[in-house]
PDB file of N, CA, C and O in Angstrom:
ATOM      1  N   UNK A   1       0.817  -1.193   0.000  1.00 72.00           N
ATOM      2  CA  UNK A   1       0.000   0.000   0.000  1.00 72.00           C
ATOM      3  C   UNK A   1       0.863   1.260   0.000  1.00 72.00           C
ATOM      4  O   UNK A   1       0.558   2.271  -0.633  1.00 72.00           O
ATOM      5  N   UNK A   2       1.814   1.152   0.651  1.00 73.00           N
ATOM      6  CA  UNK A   2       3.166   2.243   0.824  1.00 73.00           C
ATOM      7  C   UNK A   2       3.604   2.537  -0.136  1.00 73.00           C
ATOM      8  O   UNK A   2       3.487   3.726  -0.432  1.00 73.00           O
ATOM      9  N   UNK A   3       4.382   1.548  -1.182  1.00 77.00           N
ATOM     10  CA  UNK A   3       4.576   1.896  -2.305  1.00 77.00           C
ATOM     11  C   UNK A   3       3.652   2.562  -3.862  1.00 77.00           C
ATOM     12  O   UNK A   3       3.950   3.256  -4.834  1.00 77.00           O
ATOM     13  N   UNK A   4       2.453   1.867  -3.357  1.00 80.00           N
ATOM     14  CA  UNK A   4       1.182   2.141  -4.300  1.00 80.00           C
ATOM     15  C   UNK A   4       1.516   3.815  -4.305  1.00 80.00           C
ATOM     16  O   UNK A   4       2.005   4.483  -5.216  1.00 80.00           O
ATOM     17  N   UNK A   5       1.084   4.233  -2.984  1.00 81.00           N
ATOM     18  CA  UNK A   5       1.201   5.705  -2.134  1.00 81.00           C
ATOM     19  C   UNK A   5       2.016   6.573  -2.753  1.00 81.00           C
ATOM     20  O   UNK A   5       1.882   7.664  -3.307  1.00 81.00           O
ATOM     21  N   UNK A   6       2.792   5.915  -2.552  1.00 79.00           N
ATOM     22  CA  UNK A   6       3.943   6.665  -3.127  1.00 79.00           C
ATOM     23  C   UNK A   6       4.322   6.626  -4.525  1.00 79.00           C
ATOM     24  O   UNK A   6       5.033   7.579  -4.842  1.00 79.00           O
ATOM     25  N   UNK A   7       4.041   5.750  -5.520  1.00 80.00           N
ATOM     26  CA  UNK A   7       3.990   5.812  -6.999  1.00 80.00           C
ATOM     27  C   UNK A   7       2.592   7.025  -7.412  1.00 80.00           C
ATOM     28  O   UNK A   7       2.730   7.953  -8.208  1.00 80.00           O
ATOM     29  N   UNK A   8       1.524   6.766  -6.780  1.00 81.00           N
ATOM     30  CA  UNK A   8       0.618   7.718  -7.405  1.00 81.00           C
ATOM     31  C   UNK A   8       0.937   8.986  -6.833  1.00 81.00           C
ATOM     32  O   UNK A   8       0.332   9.797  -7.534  1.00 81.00           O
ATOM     33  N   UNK A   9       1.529   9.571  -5.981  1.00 81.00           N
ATOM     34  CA  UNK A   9       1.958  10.908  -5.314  1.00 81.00           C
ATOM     35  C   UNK A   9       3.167  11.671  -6.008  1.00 81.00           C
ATOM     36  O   UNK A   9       3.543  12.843  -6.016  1.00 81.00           O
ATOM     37  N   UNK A  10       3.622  10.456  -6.602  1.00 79.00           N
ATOM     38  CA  UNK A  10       4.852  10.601  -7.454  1.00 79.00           C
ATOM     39  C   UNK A  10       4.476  10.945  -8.803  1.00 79.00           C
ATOM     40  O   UNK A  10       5.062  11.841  -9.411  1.00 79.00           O
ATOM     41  N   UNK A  11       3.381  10.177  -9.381  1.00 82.00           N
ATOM     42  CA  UNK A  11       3.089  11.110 -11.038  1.00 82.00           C
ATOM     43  C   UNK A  11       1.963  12.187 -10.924  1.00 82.00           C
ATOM     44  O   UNK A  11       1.706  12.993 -11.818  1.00 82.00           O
ATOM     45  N   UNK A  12       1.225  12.096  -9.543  1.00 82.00           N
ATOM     46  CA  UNK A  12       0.651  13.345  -9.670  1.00 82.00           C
ATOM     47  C   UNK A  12       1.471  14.667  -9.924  1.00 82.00           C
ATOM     48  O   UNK A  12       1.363  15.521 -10.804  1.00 82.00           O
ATOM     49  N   UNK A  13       2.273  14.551  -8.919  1.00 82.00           N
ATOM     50  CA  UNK A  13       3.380  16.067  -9.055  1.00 82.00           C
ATOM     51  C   UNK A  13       3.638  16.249 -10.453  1.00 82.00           C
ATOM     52  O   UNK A  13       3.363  17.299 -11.034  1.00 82.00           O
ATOM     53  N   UNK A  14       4.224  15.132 -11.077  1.00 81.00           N
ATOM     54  CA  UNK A  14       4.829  14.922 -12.189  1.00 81.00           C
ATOM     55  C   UNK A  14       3.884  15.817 -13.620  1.00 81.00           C
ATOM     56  O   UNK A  14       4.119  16.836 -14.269  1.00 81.00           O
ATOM     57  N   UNK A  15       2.818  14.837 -13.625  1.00 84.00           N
ATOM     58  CA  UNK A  15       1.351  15.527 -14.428  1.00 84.00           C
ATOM     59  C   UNK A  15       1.444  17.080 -13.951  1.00 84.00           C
ATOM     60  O   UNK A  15       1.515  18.065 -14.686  1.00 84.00           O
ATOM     61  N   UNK A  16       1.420  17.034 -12.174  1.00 82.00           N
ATOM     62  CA  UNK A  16       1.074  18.909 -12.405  1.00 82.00           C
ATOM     63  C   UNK A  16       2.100  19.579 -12.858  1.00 82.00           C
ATOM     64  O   UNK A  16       1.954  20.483 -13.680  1.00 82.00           O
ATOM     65  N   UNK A  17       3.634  19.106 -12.229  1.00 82.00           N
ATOM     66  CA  UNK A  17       4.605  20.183 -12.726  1.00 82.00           C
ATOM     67  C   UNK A  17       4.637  20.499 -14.335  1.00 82.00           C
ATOM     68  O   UNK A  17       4.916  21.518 -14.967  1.00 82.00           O
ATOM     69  N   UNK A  18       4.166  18.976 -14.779  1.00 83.00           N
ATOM     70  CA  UNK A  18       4.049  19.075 -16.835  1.00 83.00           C
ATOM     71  C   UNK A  18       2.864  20.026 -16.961  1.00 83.00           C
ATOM     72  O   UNK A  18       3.119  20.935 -17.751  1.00 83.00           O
ATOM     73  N   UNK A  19       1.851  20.082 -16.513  1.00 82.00           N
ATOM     74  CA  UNK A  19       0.814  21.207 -16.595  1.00 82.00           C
ATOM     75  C   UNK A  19       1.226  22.879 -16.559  1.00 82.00           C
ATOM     76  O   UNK A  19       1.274  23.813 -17.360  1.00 82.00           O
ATOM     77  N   UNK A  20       1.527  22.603 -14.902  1.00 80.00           N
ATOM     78  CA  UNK A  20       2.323  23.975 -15.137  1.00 80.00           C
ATOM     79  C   UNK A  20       3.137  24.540 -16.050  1.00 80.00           C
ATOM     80  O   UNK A  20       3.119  25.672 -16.533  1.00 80.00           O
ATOM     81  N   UNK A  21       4.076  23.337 -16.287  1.00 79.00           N
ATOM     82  CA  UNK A  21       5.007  24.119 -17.233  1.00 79.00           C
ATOM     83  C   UNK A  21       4.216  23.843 -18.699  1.00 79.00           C
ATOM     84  O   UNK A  21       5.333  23.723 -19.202  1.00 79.00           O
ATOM     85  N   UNK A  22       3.892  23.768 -19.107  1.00 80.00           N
ATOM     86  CA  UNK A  22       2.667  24.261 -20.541  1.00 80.00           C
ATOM     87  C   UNK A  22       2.159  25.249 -20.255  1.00 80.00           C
ATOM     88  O   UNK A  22       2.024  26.021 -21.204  1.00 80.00           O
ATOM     89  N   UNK A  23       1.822  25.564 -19.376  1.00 79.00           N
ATOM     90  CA  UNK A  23       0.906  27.248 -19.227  1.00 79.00           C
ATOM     91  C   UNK A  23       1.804  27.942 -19.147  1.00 79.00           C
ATOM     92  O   UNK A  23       1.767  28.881 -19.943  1.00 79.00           O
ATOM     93  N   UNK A  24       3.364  27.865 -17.959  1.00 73.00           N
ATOM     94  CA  UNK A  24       4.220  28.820 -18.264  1.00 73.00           C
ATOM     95  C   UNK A  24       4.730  29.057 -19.391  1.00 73.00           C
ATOM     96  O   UNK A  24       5.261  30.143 -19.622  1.00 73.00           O
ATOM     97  N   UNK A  25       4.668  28.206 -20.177  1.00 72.00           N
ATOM     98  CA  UNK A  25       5.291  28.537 -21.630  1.00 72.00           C
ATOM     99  C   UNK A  25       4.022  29.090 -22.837  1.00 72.00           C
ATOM    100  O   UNK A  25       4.290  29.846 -23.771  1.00 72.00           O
ATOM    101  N   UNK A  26       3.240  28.771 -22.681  1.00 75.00           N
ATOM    102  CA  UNK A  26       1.827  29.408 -23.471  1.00 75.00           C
ATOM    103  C   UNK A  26       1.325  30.829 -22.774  1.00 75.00           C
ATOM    104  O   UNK A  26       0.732  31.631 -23.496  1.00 75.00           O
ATOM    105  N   UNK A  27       1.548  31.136 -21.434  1.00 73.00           N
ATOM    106  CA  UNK A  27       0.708  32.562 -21.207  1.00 73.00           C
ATOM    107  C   UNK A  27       1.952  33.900 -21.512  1.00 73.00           C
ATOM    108  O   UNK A  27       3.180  33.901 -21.598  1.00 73.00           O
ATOM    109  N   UNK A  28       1.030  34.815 -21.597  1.00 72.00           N
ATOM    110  CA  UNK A  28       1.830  35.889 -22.088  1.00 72.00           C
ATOM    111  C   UNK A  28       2.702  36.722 -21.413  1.00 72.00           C
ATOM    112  O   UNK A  28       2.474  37.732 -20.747  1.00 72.00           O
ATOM    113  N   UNK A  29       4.145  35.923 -21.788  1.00 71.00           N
ATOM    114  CA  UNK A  29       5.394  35.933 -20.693  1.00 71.00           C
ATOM    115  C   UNK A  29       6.035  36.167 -21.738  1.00 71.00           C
ATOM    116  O   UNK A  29       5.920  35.476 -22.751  1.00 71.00           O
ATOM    117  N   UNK A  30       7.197  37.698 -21.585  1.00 78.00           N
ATOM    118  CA  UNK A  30       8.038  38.012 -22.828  1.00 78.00           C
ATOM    119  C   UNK A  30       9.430  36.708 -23.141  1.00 78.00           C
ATOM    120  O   UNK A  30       9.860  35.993 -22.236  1.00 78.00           O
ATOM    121  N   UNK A  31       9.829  36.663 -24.284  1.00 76.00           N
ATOM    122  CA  UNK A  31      10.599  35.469 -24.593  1.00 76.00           C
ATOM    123  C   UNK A  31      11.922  35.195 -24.283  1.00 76.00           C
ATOM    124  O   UNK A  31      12.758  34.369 -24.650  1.00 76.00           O
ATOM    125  N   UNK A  32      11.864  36.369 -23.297  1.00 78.00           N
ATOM    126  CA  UNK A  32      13.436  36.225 -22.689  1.00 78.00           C
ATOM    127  C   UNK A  32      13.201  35.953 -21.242  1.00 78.00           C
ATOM    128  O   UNK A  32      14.236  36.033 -20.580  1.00 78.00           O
ATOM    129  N   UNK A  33      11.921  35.598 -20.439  1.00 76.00           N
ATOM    130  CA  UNK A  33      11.597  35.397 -19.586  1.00 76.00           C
ATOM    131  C   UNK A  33      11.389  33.522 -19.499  1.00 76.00           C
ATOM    132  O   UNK A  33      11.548  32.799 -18.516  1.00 76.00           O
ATOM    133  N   UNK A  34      11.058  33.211 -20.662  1.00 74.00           N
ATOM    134  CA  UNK A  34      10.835  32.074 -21.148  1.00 74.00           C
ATOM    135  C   UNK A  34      11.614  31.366 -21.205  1.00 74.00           C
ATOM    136  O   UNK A  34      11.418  30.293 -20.634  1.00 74.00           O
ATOM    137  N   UNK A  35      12.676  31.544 -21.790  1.00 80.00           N
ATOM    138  CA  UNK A  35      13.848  30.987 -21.744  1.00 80.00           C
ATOM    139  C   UNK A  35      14.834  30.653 -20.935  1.00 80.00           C
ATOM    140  O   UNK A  35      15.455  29.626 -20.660  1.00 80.00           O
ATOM    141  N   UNK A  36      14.830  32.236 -20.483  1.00 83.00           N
ATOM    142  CA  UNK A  36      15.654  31.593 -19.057  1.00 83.00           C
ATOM    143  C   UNK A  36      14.916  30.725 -17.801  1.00 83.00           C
ATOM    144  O   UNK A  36      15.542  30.318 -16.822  1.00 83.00           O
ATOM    145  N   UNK A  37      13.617  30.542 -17.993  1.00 77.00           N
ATOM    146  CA  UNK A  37      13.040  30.036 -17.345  1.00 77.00           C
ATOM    147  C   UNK A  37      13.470  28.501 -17.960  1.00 77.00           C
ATOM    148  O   UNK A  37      14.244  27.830 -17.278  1.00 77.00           O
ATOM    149  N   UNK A  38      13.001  27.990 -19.155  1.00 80.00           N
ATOM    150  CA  UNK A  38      13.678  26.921 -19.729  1.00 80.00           C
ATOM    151  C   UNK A  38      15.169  26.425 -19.006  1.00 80.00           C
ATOM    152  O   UNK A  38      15.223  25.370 -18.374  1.00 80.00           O
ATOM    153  N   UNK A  39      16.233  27.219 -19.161  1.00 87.00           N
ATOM    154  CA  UNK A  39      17.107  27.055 -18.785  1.00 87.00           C
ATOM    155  C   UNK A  39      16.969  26.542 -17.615  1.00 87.00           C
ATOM    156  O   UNK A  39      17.189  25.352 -17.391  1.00 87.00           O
ATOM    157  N   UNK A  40      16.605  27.348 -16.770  1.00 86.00           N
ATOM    158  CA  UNK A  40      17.013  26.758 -15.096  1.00 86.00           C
ATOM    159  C   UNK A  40      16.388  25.511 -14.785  1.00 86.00           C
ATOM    160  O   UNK A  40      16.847  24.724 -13.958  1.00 86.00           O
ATOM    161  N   UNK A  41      14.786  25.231 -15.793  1.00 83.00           N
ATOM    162  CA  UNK A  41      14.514  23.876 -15.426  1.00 83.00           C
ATOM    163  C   UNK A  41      15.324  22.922 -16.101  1.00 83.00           C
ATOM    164  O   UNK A  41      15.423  21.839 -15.523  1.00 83.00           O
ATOM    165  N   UNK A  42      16.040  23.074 -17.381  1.00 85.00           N
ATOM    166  CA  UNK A  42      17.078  21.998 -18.039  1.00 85.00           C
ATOM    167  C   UNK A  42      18.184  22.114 -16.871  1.00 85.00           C
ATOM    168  O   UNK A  42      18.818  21.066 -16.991  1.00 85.00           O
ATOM    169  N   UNK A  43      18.764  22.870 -15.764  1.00 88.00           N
ATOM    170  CA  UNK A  43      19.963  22.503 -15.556  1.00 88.00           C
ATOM    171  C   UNK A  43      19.256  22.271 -13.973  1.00 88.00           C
ATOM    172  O   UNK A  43      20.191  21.872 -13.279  1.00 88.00           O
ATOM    173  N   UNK A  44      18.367  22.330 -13.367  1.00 84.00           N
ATOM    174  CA  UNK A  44      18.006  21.634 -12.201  1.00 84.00           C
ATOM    175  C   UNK A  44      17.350  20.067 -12.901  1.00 84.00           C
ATOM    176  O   UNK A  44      17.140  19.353 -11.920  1.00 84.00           O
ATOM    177  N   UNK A  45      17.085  19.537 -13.785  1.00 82.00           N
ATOM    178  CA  UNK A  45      16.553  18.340 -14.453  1.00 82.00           C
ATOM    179  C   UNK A  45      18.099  17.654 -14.432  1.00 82.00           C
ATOM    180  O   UNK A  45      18.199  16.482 -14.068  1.00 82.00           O
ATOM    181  N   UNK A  46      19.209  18.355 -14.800  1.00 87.00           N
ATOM    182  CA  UNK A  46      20.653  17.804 -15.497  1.00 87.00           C
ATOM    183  C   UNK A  46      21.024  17.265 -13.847  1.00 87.00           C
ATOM    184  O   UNK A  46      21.194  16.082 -13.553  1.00 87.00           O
ATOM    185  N   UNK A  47      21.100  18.388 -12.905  1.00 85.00           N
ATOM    186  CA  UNK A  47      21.884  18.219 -11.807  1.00 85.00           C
ATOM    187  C   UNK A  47      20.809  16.924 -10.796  1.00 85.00           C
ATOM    188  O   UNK A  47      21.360  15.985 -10.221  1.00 85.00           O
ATOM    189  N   UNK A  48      19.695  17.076 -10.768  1.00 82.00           N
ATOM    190  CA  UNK A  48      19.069  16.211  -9.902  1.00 82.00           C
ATOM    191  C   UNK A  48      19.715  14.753 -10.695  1.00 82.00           C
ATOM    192  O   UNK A  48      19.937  13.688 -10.119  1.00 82.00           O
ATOM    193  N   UNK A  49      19.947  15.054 -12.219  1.00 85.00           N
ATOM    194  CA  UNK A  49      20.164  12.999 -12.675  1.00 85.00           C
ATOM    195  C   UNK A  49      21.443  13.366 -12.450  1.00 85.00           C
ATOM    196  O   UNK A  49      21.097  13.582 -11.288  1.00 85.00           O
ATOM    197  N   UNK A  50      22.709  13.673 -12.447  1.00 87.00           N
ATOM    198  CA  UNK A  50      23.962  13.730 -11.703  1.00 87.00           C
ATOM    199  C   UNK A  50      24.261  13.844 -10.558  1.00 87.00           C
ATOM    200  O   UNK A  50      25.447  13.792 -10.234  1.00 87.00           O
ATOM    201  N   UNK A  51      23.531  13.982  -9.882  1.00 85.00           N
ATOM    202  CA  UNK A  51      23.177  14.089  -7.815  1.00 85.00           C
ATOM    203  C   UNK A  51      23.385  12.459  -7.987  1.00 85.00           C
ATOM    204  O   UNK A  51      24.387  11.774  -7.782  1.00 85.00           O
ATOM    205  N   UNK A  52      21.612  11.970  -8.598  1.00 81.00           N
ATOM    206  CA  UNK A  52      21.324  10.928  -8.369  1.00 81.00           C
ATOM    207  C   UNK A  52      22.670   9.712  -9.012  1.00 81.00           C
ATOM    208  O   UNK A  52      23.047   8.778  -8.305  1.00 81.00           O
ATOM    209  N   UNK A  53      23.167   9.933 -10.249  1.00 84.00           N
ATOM    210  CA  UNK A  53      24.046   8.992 -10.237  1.00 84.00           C
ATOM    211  C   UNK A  53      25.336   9.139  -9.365  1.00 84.00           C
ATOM    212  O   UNK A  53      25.780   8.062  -8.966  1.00 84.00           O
ATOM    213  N   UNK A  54      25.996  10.208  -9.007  1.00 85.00           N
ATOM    214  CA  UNK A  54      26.672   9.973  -7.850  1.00 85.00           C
ATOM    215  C   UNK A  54      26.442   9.513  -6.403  1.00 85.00           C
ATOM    216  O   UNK A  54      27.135   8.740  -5.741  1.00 85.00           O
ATOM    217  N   UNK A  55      25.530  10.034  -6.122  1.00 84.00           N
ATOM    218  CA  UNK A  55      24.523   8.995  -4.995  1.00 84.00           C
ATOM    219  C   UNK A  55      24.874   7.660  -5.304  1.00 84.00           C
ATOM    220  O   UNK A  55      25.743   7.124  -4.616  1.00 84.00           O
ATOM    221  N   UNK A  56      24.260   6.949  -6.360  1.00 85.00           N
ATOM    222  CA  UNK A  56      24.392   5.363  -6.867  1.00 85.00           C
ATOM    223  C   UNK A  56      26.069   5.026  -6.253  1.00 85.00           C
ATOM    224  O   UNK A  56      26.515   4.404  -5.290  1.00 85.00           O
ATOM    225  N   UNK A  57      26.622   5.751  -7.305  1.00 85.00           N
ATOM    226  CA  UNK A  57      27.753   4.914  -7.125  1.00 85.00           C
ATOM    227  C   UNK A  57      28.308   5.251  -5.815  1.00 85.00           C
ATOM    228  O   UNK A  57      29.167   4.379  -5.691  1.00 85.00           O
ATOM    229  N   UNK A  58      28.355   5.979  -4.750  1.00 85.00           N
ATOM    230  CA  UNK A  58      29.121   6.134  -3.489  1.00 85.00           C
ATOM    231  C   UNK A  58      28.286   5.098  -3.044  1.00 85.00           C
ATOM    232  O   UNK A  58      28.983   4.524  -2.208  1.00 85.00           O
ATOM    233  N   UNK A  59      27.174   4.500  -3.108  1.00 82.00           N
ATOM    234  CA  UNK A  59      26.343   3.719  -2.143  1.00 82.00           C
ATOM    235  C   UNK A  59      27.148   2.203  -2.941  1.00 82.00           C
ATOM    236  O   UNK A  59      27.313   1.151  -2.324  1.00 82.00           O
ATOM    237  N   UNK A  60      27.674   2.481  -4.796  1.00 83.00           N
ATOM    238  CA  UNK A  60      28.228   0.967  -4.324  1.00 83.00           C
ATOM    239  C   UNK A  60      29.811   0.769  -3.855  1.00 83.00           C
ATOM    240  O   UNK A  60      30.399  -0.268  -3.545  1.00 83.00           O
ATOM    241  N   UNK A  61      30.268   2.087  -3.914  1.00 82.00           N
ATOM    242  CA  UNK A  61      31.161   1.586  -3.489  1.00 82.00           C
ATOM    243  C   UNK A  61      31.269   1.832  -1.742  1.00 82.00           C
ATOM    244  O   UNK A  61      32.389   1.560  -1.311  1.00 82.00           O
ATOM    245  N   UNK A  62      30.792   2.058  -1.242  1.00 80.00           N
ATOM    246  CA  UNK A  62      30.750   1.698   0.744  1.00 80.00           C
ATOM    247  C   UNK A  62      30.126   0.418   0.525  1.00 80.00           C
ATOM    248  O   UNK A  62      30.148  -0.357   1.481  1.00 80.00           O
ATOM    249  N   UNK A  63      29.698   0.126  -0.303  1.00 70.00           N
ATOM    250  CA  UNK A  63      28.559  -1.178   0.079  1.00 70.00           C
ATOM    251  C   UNK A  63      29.730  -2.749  -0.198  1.00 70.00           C
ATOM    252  O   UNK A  63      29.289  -3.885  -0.025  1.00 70.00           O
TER     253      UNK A  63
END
């Protein structure tokens, strides 16, 4: 049930943050606002999967 919990809590966010970001990019926001907005979500998207694979590997190598 825990995991259930936690998979559907997990693509809800997912669905809303994809929602949100369609409206931030469709409402009337000048195009240099846009972009750099783009940006910061491509390089917080880059760094959370490079967190996460360094995470991995320190856990195999103590392990």
């Amino acid at each position: 049930m825990k995991k259930i919990l936690k998979h559907l809590i997990f693509w809800l966010s997912i669905i809303g943050t994809l929602f949100s970001m369609i409206y931030f990019f469709v409402a009337d926001i000048p195009l240099y606002i846009k972009l750099l907005g783009a940006a910061i979500i491509l390089y917080l998207g880059y760094d959370l999967i490079t967190e996460s694979k360094k995470r991995k590997k320190k856990e195999a190598l103590d392990a």
